Coordinates of C-alpha atoms in Angstrom, one line a residue:
Chain A
M1 CA 9.0 -11.6 45.1
K2 CA 8.5 -13.1 41.7
K3 CA 5.0 -11.5 41.4
Q4 CA 6.5 -8.0 41.9
K5 CA 9.1 -8.6 39.3
V6 CA 6.4 -9.5 36.8
S7 CA 4.4 -6.3 37.5
I8 CA 7.4 -4.1 37.1
F9 CA 7.9 -5.6 33.6
Q10 CA 4.2 -5.1 32.9
M11 CA 4.5 -1.4 33.9
V12 CA 7.5 -0.8 31.8
N13 CA 6.1 -2.7 28.9
T14 CA 2.7 -1.0 29.0
T15 CA 4.3 2.5 29.4
F16 CA 6.6 1.8 26.5
L17 CA 3.7 0.7 24.2
I18 CA 1.5 3.6 25.2
C19 CA 4.4 6.0 24.4
L20 CA 4.9 4.2 21.1
A21 CA 1.2 4.5 20.2
L22 CA 1.2 8.2 21.2
V23 CA 4.2 8.9 19.0
G24 CA 2.3 7.3 16.1
I25 CA -0.9 9.3 16.8
L26 CA 0.5 12.7 17.8
P27 CA 1.3 13.9 14.3
F28 CA -2.4 13.5 13.6
V29 CA -3.3 15.3 16.8
H30 CA -0.9 18.1 15.7
M31 CA -2.6 18.1 12.3
I32 CA -6.1 18.6 13.8
A33 CA -4.7 21.3 16.3
V34 CA -3.2 23.4 13.5
A35 CA -6.2 23.1 11.3
F36 CA -8.4 24.6 14.1
S37 CA -5.8 27.3 15.0
G38 CA -5.8 31.0 14.1
G39 CA -3.6 32.2 11.2
A40 CA -0.9 33.9 13.1
A41 CA -0.3 31.1 15.6
S42 CA -0.1 28.4 12.9
A43 CA 2.0 30.5 10.6
S44 CA 4.6 31.1 13.3
N45 CA 4.6 27.3 14.0
S46 CA 3.7 27.7 17.7
V47 CA 0.9 25.3 17.7
G48 CA 1.6 22.0 19.5
L49 CA -1.1 19.5 20.3
V50 CA -3.9 21.9 21.3
P51 CA -5.4 24.6 18.9
V52 CA -4.2 28.2 19.6
D53 CA -6.7 31.0 19.0
F54 CA -9.4 28.5 18.0
S55 CA -10.8 29.3 14.6
L56 CA -12.7 27.7 11.8
N57 CA -11.4 30.1 9.1
A58 CA -9.4 27.4 7.5
F59 CA -12.3 25.1 7.1
E60 CA -14.6 27.8 5.9
E61 CA -12.0 28.6 3.2
V62 CA -11.6 24.9 2.2
L63 CA -15.4 24.5 2.0
Q64 CA -15.6 27.4 -0.5
D65 CA -13.1 25.7 -2.7
K66 CA -15.4 24.4 -5.4
S67 CA -12.7 22.3 -7.2
F68 CA -12.0 20.5 -3.9
M69 CA -15.7 19.7 -3.4
K70 CA -15.8 18.4 -7.0
S71 CA -12.8 16.2 -6.4
I72 CA -14.6 14.7 -3.4
V73 CA -17.5 13.9 -5.6
I74 CA -15.2 12.3 -8.1
S75 CA -13.5 10.2 -5.4
V76 CA -16.8 9.1 -4.0
V77 CA -18.0 7.9 -7.4
R78 CA -14.6 6.3 -8.0
V79 CA -14.8 4.4 -4.6
F80 CA -18.3 3.2 -5.3
L81 CA -17.7 2.2 -8.9
G82 CA -14.3 0.7 -8.3
T83 CA -15.3 -1.3 -5.3
V84 CA -18.4 -2.7 -7.0
I85 CA -16.5 -3.7 -10.1
T86 CA -13.5 -5.2 -8.1
M87 CA -15.6 -7.1 -5.6
V88 CA -17.9 -8.6 -8.3
L89 CA -14.9 -9.7 -10.3
T90 CA -13.0 -11.0 -7.2
I91 CA -16.0 -13.0 -6.1
L92 CA -16.6 -14.5 -9.5
T93 CA -12.9 -15.3 -10.2
A94 CA -12.1 -16.8 -6.8
Y95 CA -14.8 -19.5 -7.0
P96 CA -13.7 -21.5 -10.0
V97 CA -10.0 -21.4 -9.0
S98 CA -10.8 -22.4 -5.4
L99 CA -12.0 -25.8 -6.8
S100 CA -9.7 -28.7 -7.4
A101 CA -8.4 -29.6 -10.8
K102 CA -10.7 -32.6 -10.8
E103 CA -13.8 -30.4 -10.2
F104 CA -12.7 -27.8 -12.7
P105 CA -10.4 -29.1 -15.5
G106 CA -9.5 -25.6 -16.8
R107 CA -8.2 -24.4 -13.4
K108 CA -4.5 -24.9 -14.2
F109 CA -4.6 -22.7 -17.2
Y110 CA -6.4 -19.8 -15.4
V111 CA -4.0 -20.0 -12.4
V112 CA -1.0 -19.8 -14.7
F113 CA -2.6 -17.0 -16.6
M114 CA -3.1 -15.0 -13.4
V115 CA 0.3 -15.9 -11.8
I116 CA 2.1 -14.5 -14.8
T117 CA 0.5 -11.1 -14.3
M118 CA 1.7 -11.2 -10.6
L119 CA 5.3 -12.0 -11.6
F120 CA 5.8 -9.9 -14.7
S121 CA 4.5 -6.6 -15.8
G122 CA 5.0 -4.3 -18.7
G123 CA 5.7 -1.5 -16.2
L124 CA 4.5 2.0 -16.1
L125 CA 5.1 3.4 -19.6
P126 CA 3.6 0.7 -21.8
A127 CA 0.5 0.7 -19.5
Y128 CA 0.4 4.5 -19.7
I129 CA 0.6 4.4 -23.5
L130 CA -2.0 1.7 -23.8
N131 CA -4.5 3.5 -21.5
T132 CA -4.1 6.8 -23.3
R133 CA -4.4 5.2 -26.7
I134 CA -7.7 3.4 -25.9
G135 CA -9.2 6.7 -24.8
L136 CA -9.3 6.4 -21.0
V137 CA -7.8 9.8 -20.5
N138 CA -10.1 12.1 -18.6
T139 CA -12.7 9.4 -17.9
I140 CA -13.5 7.8 -14.6
W141 CA -12.8 4.4 -16.2
A142 CA -9.1 5.1 -16.2
L143 CA -9.3 5.0 -12.4
V144 CA -11.4 1.9 -11.9
V145 CA -10.8 -0.5 -14.8
P146 CA -7.0 -1.1 -15.3
G147 CA -6.5 -2.3 -11.7
A148 CA -10.0 -3.9 -11.4
I149 CA -8.8 -7.4 -10.6
P150 CA -6.2 -7.4 -7.8
I151 CA -4.9 -11.0 -7.8
F152 CA -3.9 -10.8 -4.2
N153 CA -7.5 -10.3 -3.2
V154 CA -8.5 -13.3 -5.3
I155 CA -6.0 -15.4 -3.5
V156 CA -7.2 -14.3 -0.1
L157 CA -10.8 -15.0 -1.0
L158 CA -10.1 -18.4 -2.7
N159 CA -8.3 -19.5 0.4
F160 CA -11.3 -18.5 2.4
Y161 CA -13.6 -20.4 0.0
R162 CA -11.5 -23.5 0.5
G163 CA -12.2 -23.4 4.2
I164 CA -15.8 -24.0 3.4
P165 CA -16.6 -27.8 3.6
N166 CA -16.8 -29.2 0.1
E167 CA -19.7 -31.5 1.2
I168 CA -22.1 -28.5 1.3
R169 CA -21.4 -27.8 -2.4
E170 CA -21.6 -31.5 -3.3
A171 CA -24.9 -31.8 -1.6
A172 CA -26.2 -28.8 -3.4
L173 CA -25.0 -30.2 -6.7
I174 CA -26.8 -33.4 -6.1
D175 CA -30.0 -31.4 -5.4
G176 CA -29.6 -29.8 -8.9
A177 CA -27.9 -26.5 -8.1
D178 CA -25.6 -25.1 -10.7
D179 CA -22.3 -23.2 -10.1
F180 CA -23.9 -19.7 -10.0
C181 CA -26.4 -21.0 -7.5
C182 CA -23.7 -22.5 -5.3
L183 CA -21.7 -19.3 -5.3
K184 CA -24.7 -17.2 -4.5
N185 CA -26.3 -19.3 -1.9
I186 CA -23.4 -21.1 -0.2
Y187 CA -20.1 -19.3 -0.8
L188 CA -21.2 -15.7 -0.6
P189 CA -23.2 -15.9 2.7
L190 CA -20.4 -18.1 4.3
S191 CA -17.5 -15.8 3.4
R192 CA -19.0 -12.6 4.7
P193 CA -16.2 -11.7 7.2
C194 CA -13.6 -12.1 4.5
L195 CA -15.7 -10.1 2.0
T196 CA -16.2 -7.3 4.5
T197 CA -12.5 -6.9 5.0
L198 CA -11.7 -7.1 1.3
T199 CA -14.4 -4.5 0.6
M200 CA -13.0 -2.1 3.2
F201 CA -9.5 -2.5 1.8
C202 CA -10.9 -1.8 -1.6
V203 CA -12.7 1.3 -0.4
I204 CA -9.6 2.6 1.3
G205 CA -7.4 1.7 -1.6
H206 CA -9.6 3.7 -4.0
W207 CA -10.0 6.6 -1.6
N208 CA -6.2 6.8 -1.2
A209 CA -5.2 6.3 -4.8
W210 CA -3.7 9.4 -6.4
F211 CA -1.1 8.4 -9.0
D212 CA -3.6 7.2 -11.7
G213 CA -5.4 10.5 -11.3
L214 CA -2.2 12.3 -11.9
L215 CA -1.4 10.2 -15.0
Y216 CA -4.7 10.1 -16.7
M217 CA -6.7 13.2 -15.7
R218 CA -5.2 15.9 -17.9
D219 CA -8.1 18.1 -17.2
N220 CA -7.5 19.1 -13.6
T221 CA -11.1 19.6 -12.8
K222 CA -11.4 15.8 -13.0
Y223 CA -8.8 15.1 -10.3
P224 CA -10.0 12.7 -7.6
L225 CA -9.4 14.0 -4.1
Q226 CA -6.0 12.6 -3.4
T227 CA -4.6 13.7 -6.7
Y228 CA -6.1 17.2 -6.1
L229 CA -4.4 17.3 -2.7
Q230 CA -1.1 16.1 -4.1
V231 CA -1.0 18.7 -6.8
Y232 CA -2.7 21.5 -4.9
L233 CA -0.8 21.2 -1.6
S234 CA 2.6 21.0 -3.3
S235 CA 1.7 24.2 -5.2
L236 CA 0.7 25.7 -1.9
S237 CA 4.2 25.4 -0.6
D238 CA 5.7 26.8 -3.8
I239 CA 3.6 29.9 -3.5
K240 CA 4.6 30.3 0.1
S241 CA 8.3 30.4 -0.8
Q242 CA 7.7 32.9 -3.5
Q243 CA 5.4 35.6 -2.1
E244 CA 5.8 34.8 1.5
V245 CA 3.5 36.1 4.2
T246 CA 1.1 38.3 2.2
Q247 CA -2.2 36.5 2.4
M248 CA -1.7 34.9 5.8
L249 CA -3.7 37.4 7.8
A250 CA -6.9 35.4 8.4
T251 CA -5.7 31.9 7.5
S252 CA -2.2 30.6 7.2
D253 CA -1.3 28.2 4.5
R254 CA -0.5 25.6 7.2
S255 CA -3.9 25.8 8.7
L256 CA -5.4 25.6 5.3
M257 CA -3.3 22.6 4.3
Y258 CA -4.1 20.7 7.5
A259 CA -7.8 21.6 7.1
Y260 CA -7.7 19.9 3.6
I261 CA -6.0 16.9 5.0
V262 CA -8.3 16.6 8.0
L263 CA -11.4 16.5 5.7
S264 CA -9.7 14.0 3.5
C265 CA -9.1 11.6 6.5
I266 CA -12.8 11.6 7.7
P267 CA -13.9 8.6 5.6
I268 CA -10.9 6.6 6.8
L269 CA -11.8 7.5 10.4
L270 CA -15.3 6.3 9.7
V271 CA -14.4 2.8 8.4
F272 CA -11.3 2.4 10.6
P273 CA -13.0 1.0 13.8
L274 CA -14.8 -1.6 11.7
L275 CA -11.6 -2.4 9.8
S276 CA -9.4 -2.8 12.9
K277 CA -12.0 -5.2 14.3
H278 CA -12.4 -7.3 11.2
I279 CA -8.8 -7.3 10.0
K280 CA -7.8 -10.4 12.0
S281 CA -10.8 -12.5 11.2
G282 CA -11.1 -11.7 7.6
L283 CA -7.8 -11.1 6.0
V284 CA -5.1 -12.7 8.1
L285 CA -6.9 -16.1 8.1
G286 CA -7.0 -15.9 4.3
S287 CA -3.5 -14.9 3.6
V288 CA -1.5 -16.8 6.2
K289 CA -2.1 -20.5 6.1
G290 CA -1.0 -22.8 9.0
Chain B
M1 CA -17.9 -30.5 -20.6
K2 CA -21.3 -28.8 -20.3
K3 CA -20.9 -29.1 -16.5
H4 CA -18.2 -26.5 -16.5
W5 CA -19.4 -23.7 -18.9
Q6 CA -20.6 -21.6 -16.0
K7 CA -17.2 -21.7 -14.4
H8 CA -15.6 -20.5 -17.6
I9 CA -18.2 -17.7 -17.8
M10 CA -17.2 -16.6 -14.3
M11 CA -13.6 -16.4 -15.3
L12 CA -14.2 -14.6 -18.5
P13 CA -14.5 -10.9 -17.4
S14 CA -11.3 -11.1 -15.3
I15 CA -9.4 -12.8 -18.1
V16 CA -10.4 -10.2 -20.6
I17 CA -9.4 -7.4 -18.2
L18 CA -6.0 -9.0 -17.5
L19 CA -5.5 -9.7 -21.1
I20 CA -6.0 -6.0 -22.0
F21 CA -4.4 -4.3 -19.0
S22 CA -1.6 -6.7 -18.1
Y23 CA -0.7 -8.7 -21.2
V24 CA -1.0 -5.9 -23.8
P25 CA 1.5 -3.7 -21.8
M26 CA 3.9 -6.7 -21.8
V27 CA 3.8 -6.6 -25.6
G28 CA 4.3 -2.8 -25.3
L29 CA 7.8 -3.5 -23.9
V30 CA 9.0 -3.6 -27.6
M31 CA 9.3 0.2 -27.1
A32 CA 12.6 -0.5 -25.3
F33 CA 13.9 -1.8 -28.6
Q34 CA 12.7 1.1 -30.6
N35 CA 13.1 4.9 -30.8
Y36 CA 9.5 5.2 -29.8
V37 CA 7.7 8.3 -31.0
P38 CA 4.0 8.5 -29.8
S39 CA 2.7 9.8 -33.1
N40 CA 4.3 6.9 -35.0
G41 CA 3.1 4.2 -32.7
Y42 CA 4.7 0.8 -32.2
F43 CA 4.7 -0.1 -35.9
G44 CA 6.0 3.2 -37.3
S45 CA 8.8 3.8 -34.8
E46 CA 12.4 3.1 -35.8
W47 CA 14.0 -0.1 -34.5
T48 CA 17.2 0.5 -32.4
G49 CA 18.0 -3.0 -31.2
L50 CA 19.8 -2.9 -27.8
Y51 CA 20.7 0.8 -28.1
W52 CA 18.7 1.9 -25.1
F53 CA 20.0 -0.9 -22.9
K54 CA 23.6 0.1 -23.8
Y55 CA 22.8 3.7 -23.2
M56 CA 21.3 2.8 -19.8
F57 CA 24.3 0.8 -18.6
N58 CA 26.7 3.5 -19.8
M59 CA 24.7 6.2 -18.0
G60 CA 26.3 7.1 -14.7
N61 CA 23.1 7.6 -12.7
F62 CA 21.6 4.3 -13.6
T63 CA 23.9 2.3 -11.4
S64 CA 23.3 4.8 -8.6
V65 CA 19.5 4.5 -9.1
V66 CA 19.7 0.7 -8.8
W67 CA 22.0 0.9 -5.8
N68 CA 19.7 3.4 -4.1
T69 CA 16.7 1.2 -4.8
L70 CA 18.3 -1.9 -3.2
F71 CA 19.8 0.1 -0.3
I72 CA 16.5 1.9 0.6
S73 CA 14.4 -1.3 0.1
L74 CA 16.5 -3.6 2.2
L75 CA 16.9 -1.0 4.9
K76 CA 13.1 -0.5 5.0
I77 CA 12.2 -4.2 4.8
F78 CA 14.5 -5.2 7.7
T79 CA 13.8 -2.3 10.0
A80 CA 10.0 -2.5 9.5
L81 CA 9.9 -6.3 10.1
L82 CA 12.1 -6.1 13.2
A83 CA 10.0 -3.3 14.6
S84 CA 6.8 -5.3 13.9
V85 CA 8.2 -8.4 15.6
I86 CA 9.2 -6.4 18.7
V87 CA 5.8 -4.7 18.8
A88 CA 3.9 -7.9 18.4
L89 CA 5.9 -9.6 21.1
L90 CA 5.5 -6.8 23.6
L91 CA 1.8 -6.5 22.8
N92 CA 1.5 -10.2 23.4
E93 CA 2.9 -9.7 27.0
M94 CA 0.2 -7.2 27.9
V95 CA -2.4 -8.2 30.5
S96 CA -5.2 -5.8 29.8
K97 CA -6.9 -6.9 26.6
R98 CA -8.8 -3.6 26.1
L99 CA -5.7 -1.5 26.3
K100 CA -4.0 -3.9 24.0
M101 CA -6.7 -3.5 21.4
L102 CA -6.5 0.3 21.8
I103 CA -2.8 0.4 21.3
Q104 CA -2.9 -2.0 18.4
S105 CA -5.5 0.2 16.7
A106 CA -3.5 3.4 17.3
I107 CA -0.4 1.8 15.7
L108 CA -2.4 0.4 12.8
F109 CA -4.0 3.7 11.9
P110 CA -1.2 5.3 9.7
Y111 CA -1.3 2.1 7.5
F112 CA -4.7 3.3 6.1
V113 CA -3.7 6.9 5.4
S114 CA -2.3 7.6 1.9
W115 CA 1.3 8.7 1.4
V116 CA 0.0 12.0 -0.1
V117 CA -1.4 12.9 3.3
L118 CA 1.3 11.4 5.4
A119 CA 4.0 13.1 3.4
D120 CA 2.4 16.5 3.8
I121 CA 2.3 15.9 7.6
V122 CA 5.8 14.7 7.6
K123 CA 7.2 17.5 5.5
D124 CA 5.5 20.0 7.8
I125 CA 6.7 18.5 11.1
V126 CA 10.3 17.9 10.1
A127 CA 10.7 21.3 8.3
Q128 CA 13.4 23.6 9.4
D129 CA 11.1 25.4 11.9
G130 CA 8.8 22.4 12.4
I131 CA 7.8 20.8 15.6
V132 CA 10.5 18.0 15.5
N133 CA 13.3 20.5 15.1
Q134 CA 11.8 22.7 17.9
I135 CA 12.0 19.7 20.2
I136 CA 15.6 18.9 19.1
C137 CA 16.6 22.5 19.8
A138 CA 14.8 22.5 23.1
M139 CA 16.8 19.5 24.1
G140 CA 20.0 21.3 23.2
G141 CA 20.6 19.8 19.7
T142 CA 21.1 21.6 16.5
E143 CA 18.5 21.7 13.7
I144 CA 18.5 18.8 11.3
S145 CA 17.6 19.3 7.6
F146 CA 15.7 16.0 7.2
L147 CA 14.3 16.9 3.8
T148 CA 17.4 18.3 2.2
D149 CA 20.3 16.3 3.8
E150 CA 21.0 13.2 1.8
K151 CA 21.7 11.0 4.8
W152 CA 19.0 12.3 7.0
F153 CA 16.5 11.9 4.2
I154 CA 17.2 8.2 4.2
V155 CA 16.6 8.1 7.9
L156 CA 13.4 9.9 7.4
L157 CA 12.3 7.4 4.8
V158 CA 13.1 4.5 7.1
V159 CA 11.4 6.0 10.1
T160 CA 8.2 7.1 8.3
N161 CA 8.0 3.7 6.6
I162 CA 8.1 2.0 10.1
W163 CA 5.4 4.4 11.2
K164 CA 3.1 3.5 8.4
E165 CA 3.8 -0.3 8.1
V166 CA 4.5 -1.5 11.6
G167 CA 0.9 -2.0 12.6
Y168 CA -0.1 -4.2 9.8
N169 CA 2.7 -6.7 10.1
A170 CA 2.3 -6.7 13.9
V171 CA -1.3 -7.7 13.4
I172 CA -0.3 -10.6 11.2
I173 CA 2.4 -11.7 13.7
S174 CA -0.1 -11.3 16.6
A175 CA -2.5 -13.6 14.8
T176 CA 0.1 -16.3 14.8
L177 CA 0.9 -15.6 18.4
A178 CA -2.7 -16.2 19.3
T179 CA -2.5 -19.7 17.9
I180 CA 0.2 -20.8 20.4
D181 CA -1.2 -23.5 22.8
P182 CA -1.4 -21.9 26.3
A183 CA -0.6 -25.3 27.7
L184 CA 3.0 -24.8 26.5
Y185 CA 3.4 -21.7 28.7
E186 CA 1.8 -23.4 31.6
A187 CA 4.2 -26.3 31.3
A188 CA 7.1 -23.9 31.1
D189 CA 5.8 -22.1 34.2
I190 CA 5.7 -25.3 36.1
D191 CA 9.3 -26.0 35.0
G192 CA 10.2 -22.6 36.4
A193 CA 11.0 -20.9 33.1
S194 CA 11.6 -17.2 33.1
R195 CA 9.8 -14.7 30.8
M196 CA 12.9 -14.5 28.6
Q197 CA 13.2 -18.3 28.4
K198 CA 9.5 -18.7 27.4
M199 CA 10.0 -16.1 24.7
R200 CA 13.2 -17.7 23.5
F201 CA 12.0 -21.3 23.4
I202 CA 8.2 -21.0 22.8
T203 CA 7.2 -17.7 21.3
I204 CA 10.0 -17.0 18.9
P205 CA 10.0 -20.5 17.3
A206 CA 6.2 -20.3 16.9
I207 CA 6.3 -17.1 14.9
S208 CA 9.5 -17.8 13.0
T209 CA 7.6 -19.3 10.0
T210 CA 5.3 -16.3 9.7
V211 CA 8.2 -13.9 10.0
A212 CA 10.3 -15.8 7.5
M213 CA 7.4 -15.8 5.1
L214 CA 6.8 -12.0 5.5
L215 CA 10.5 -11.4 4.9
I216 CA 10.8 -13.6 1.9
L217 CA 7.7 -12.1 0.2
A218 CA 9.0 -8.6 1.0
L219 CA 12.4 -9.5 -0.5
G220 CA 10.7 -10.6 -3.7
G221 CA 9.6 -7.0 -4.2
V222 CA 12.9 -5.4 -3.3
L223 CA 13.1 -3.5 -6.6
N224 CA 10.0 -1.5 -5.7
G225 CA 11.4 0.7 -3.0
G226 CA 8.2 2.6 -2.3
F227 CA 7.3 5.0 -5.1
D228 CA 4.4 6.7 -3.3
Q229 CA 6.5 7.5 -0.3
I230 CA 9.6 8.8 -2.1
Y231 CA 7.7 10.6 -4.8
N232 CA 5.7 12.6 -2.2
L233 CA 8.7 13.3 0.1
Y234 CA 11.7 13.9 -2.2
N235 CA 13.0 17.0 -3.9
T236 CA 15.9 17.7 -6.2
T237 CA 18.4 18.2 -3.4
V238 CA 18.2 14.6 -2.3
L239 CA 17.9 13.1 -5.8
S240 CA 21.4 11.5 -5.7
S241 CA 20.6 9.3 -2.7
A242 CA 16.8 8.9 -2.9
D243 CA 16.1 8.4 -6.6
I244 CA 14.8 4.9 -7.1
I245 CA 14.0 3.0 -10.3
D246 CA 10.3 3.8 -10.2
T247 CA 10.8 7.5 -9.7
Y248 CA 13.5 7.6 -12.4
V249 CA 11.2 5.8 -14.9
Y250 CA 8.4 8.3 -14.1
R251 CA 10.6 11.4 -14.6
M252 CA 12.3 10.0 -17.7
G253 CA 9.1 8.7 -19.3
I254 CA 6.2 10.9 -18.3
N255 CA 8.0 14.2 -17.5
R256 CA 10.6 14.2 -20.2
G257 CA 8.9 12.0 -22.8
M258 CA 11.8 9.6 -23.2
Y259 CA 9.5 6.6 -23.5
S260 CA 12.1 4.2 -24.9
L261 CA 14.7 4.8 -22.2
G262 CA 12.1 4.7 -19.5
T263 CA 10.7 1.4 -20.9
A264 CA 14.2 -0.1 -21.1
V265 CA 14.8 0.7 -17.4
G266 CA 11.3 -0.7 -16.6
F267 CA 12.0 -3.8 -18.6
F268 CA 15.2 -4.4 -16.7
K269 CA 13.3 -4.0 -13.4
S270 CA 10.5 -6.3 -14.6
V271 CA 12.9 -9.1 -15.6
I272 CA 15.0 -9.0 -12.4
G273 CA 11.9 -8.5 -10.4
A274 CA 10.2 -11.5 -11.9
I275 CA 13.2 -13.7 -11.1
L276 CA 13.3 -12.4 -7.5
L277 CA 9.6 -13.1 -7.1
V278 CA 9.8 -16.6 -8.4
L279 CA 12.7 -17.3 -6.1
S280 CA 10.9 -15.8 -3.1
Y281 CA 7.7 -17.8 -3.8
K282 CA 9.8 -20.9 -4.1
A283 CA 11.6 -20.1 -0.8
A284 CA 8.3 -19.2 0.9
D285 CA 6.9 -22.6 -0.2
K286 CA 10.0 -24.4 1.0
Y287 CA 10.6 -22.8 4.3
A288 CA 7.1 -21.6 5.3
G289 CA 4.8 -23.9 3.4
Y290 CA 3.2 -20.9 1.8
Q291 CA 1.7 -21.4 -1.7
I292 CA 0.2 -18.5 -3.5
F293 CA -2.5 -20.6 -5.2

């Protein structure tokens, strides 16, 4: 009797969760379906979850868009450069602050210095004026340097470092190792799960960033991908309301828009399985103590 | 002393970057007390004292912008957290681990997609002739203008925020659930506790610290309100209910070039925001034993 009651709960629960997961995923299925649909079907909004009049026209058109291709290149460069800079800085910074005040007398000063930047900021406009004044406009550095040191990542990593037994470091110090040596040979190899997660977060963060591109790239051939999408796709809907259905014969604007979006999501789909596997081991342990 | 020089070297690059990109803009807040003109710079611009702050408080839409920010933020924080707790608890009850992982991944996915992309999808599916309105009509309802109706737009913000955020918080809460000692449940089984009783007396107390911490830290950022989401979804018809501090500063400062007014508003936000953050960190430390460093 009791057993049956449990299984009814299980059925209801599982069905509910599956429905929930589907609701979350269906918009993306719809996106793919419209991207692969023929112009007439998608323009009349009659595509549901399966492509109607299967066609690759939209993708062909997107792939001919040279500025889009260029924006992908810029985004790839940005992801690479930004991730390398941020990870190197995070690794270096987290090590001294993870030590106790006894082991590193300057620790307190640095912690306060960093906490202040977490609590208080000059806000958008002073930062904008500074970055334009020092000549970051239209350079890739505007996208990777101002936010190069996310304090939250430092905190996650330093908590992970603290989980590493101090005896290992002390033993190495007695054997004559210096701090760089300890960091390179003890802390780095032991914090791989955490570093993997942080790196992937960094990659996705840079891939998804759009606002800094909008602010600092006045030359629109220098837009990174997401900024390009933001600006281009909103102009797409403007054009549609003005001159209506004229050039929708082969490809509709909807298919085109979704084709752009589908292509922009591919890198996320590639890292996502790895990320969802690591997210628990790496980040959560670092950020939530006890 | 010589023992520590390497540690200082390690800190140096970050300190320099923070000094330039975090501390210099703080000095730049003097713009709020000037009539800042870009060609004159900080030193050549005329000083206006508290003019812009008075201007700001006398301006009708400033109060509504602050009110919108608080309203939207609080609504989003509470709904998203509640949804995450429910999802995490239900996931925890699942027997099949494979299915659980699969569902968890599906729910987590939108978290990693940018608001630029999500907003384009959302704007398309909730449009007047979009798939959501087609479903509503098929079920006998009338079309809803999610993007242009002031009330429905807030609903849209709340729902899409849950869509994007629920997975991540659910993962954090699930991680806490995984640390509960199974012996507690076994003992409860022997005592004849029901599923609800086990949830009420074992599971919920076990996650309450984590949930409290997530809530407190989110409340510390209550003045943010989600610039990316709103900027990519809003339009002029919903400005009166959806304009938040950050979007307002952007439009005033960058679009209209009213740097001093924008900075005064930003200054106001930074000061109140810093106070809230300090309080939230203190509360998180007190109630959840969470220390940032």
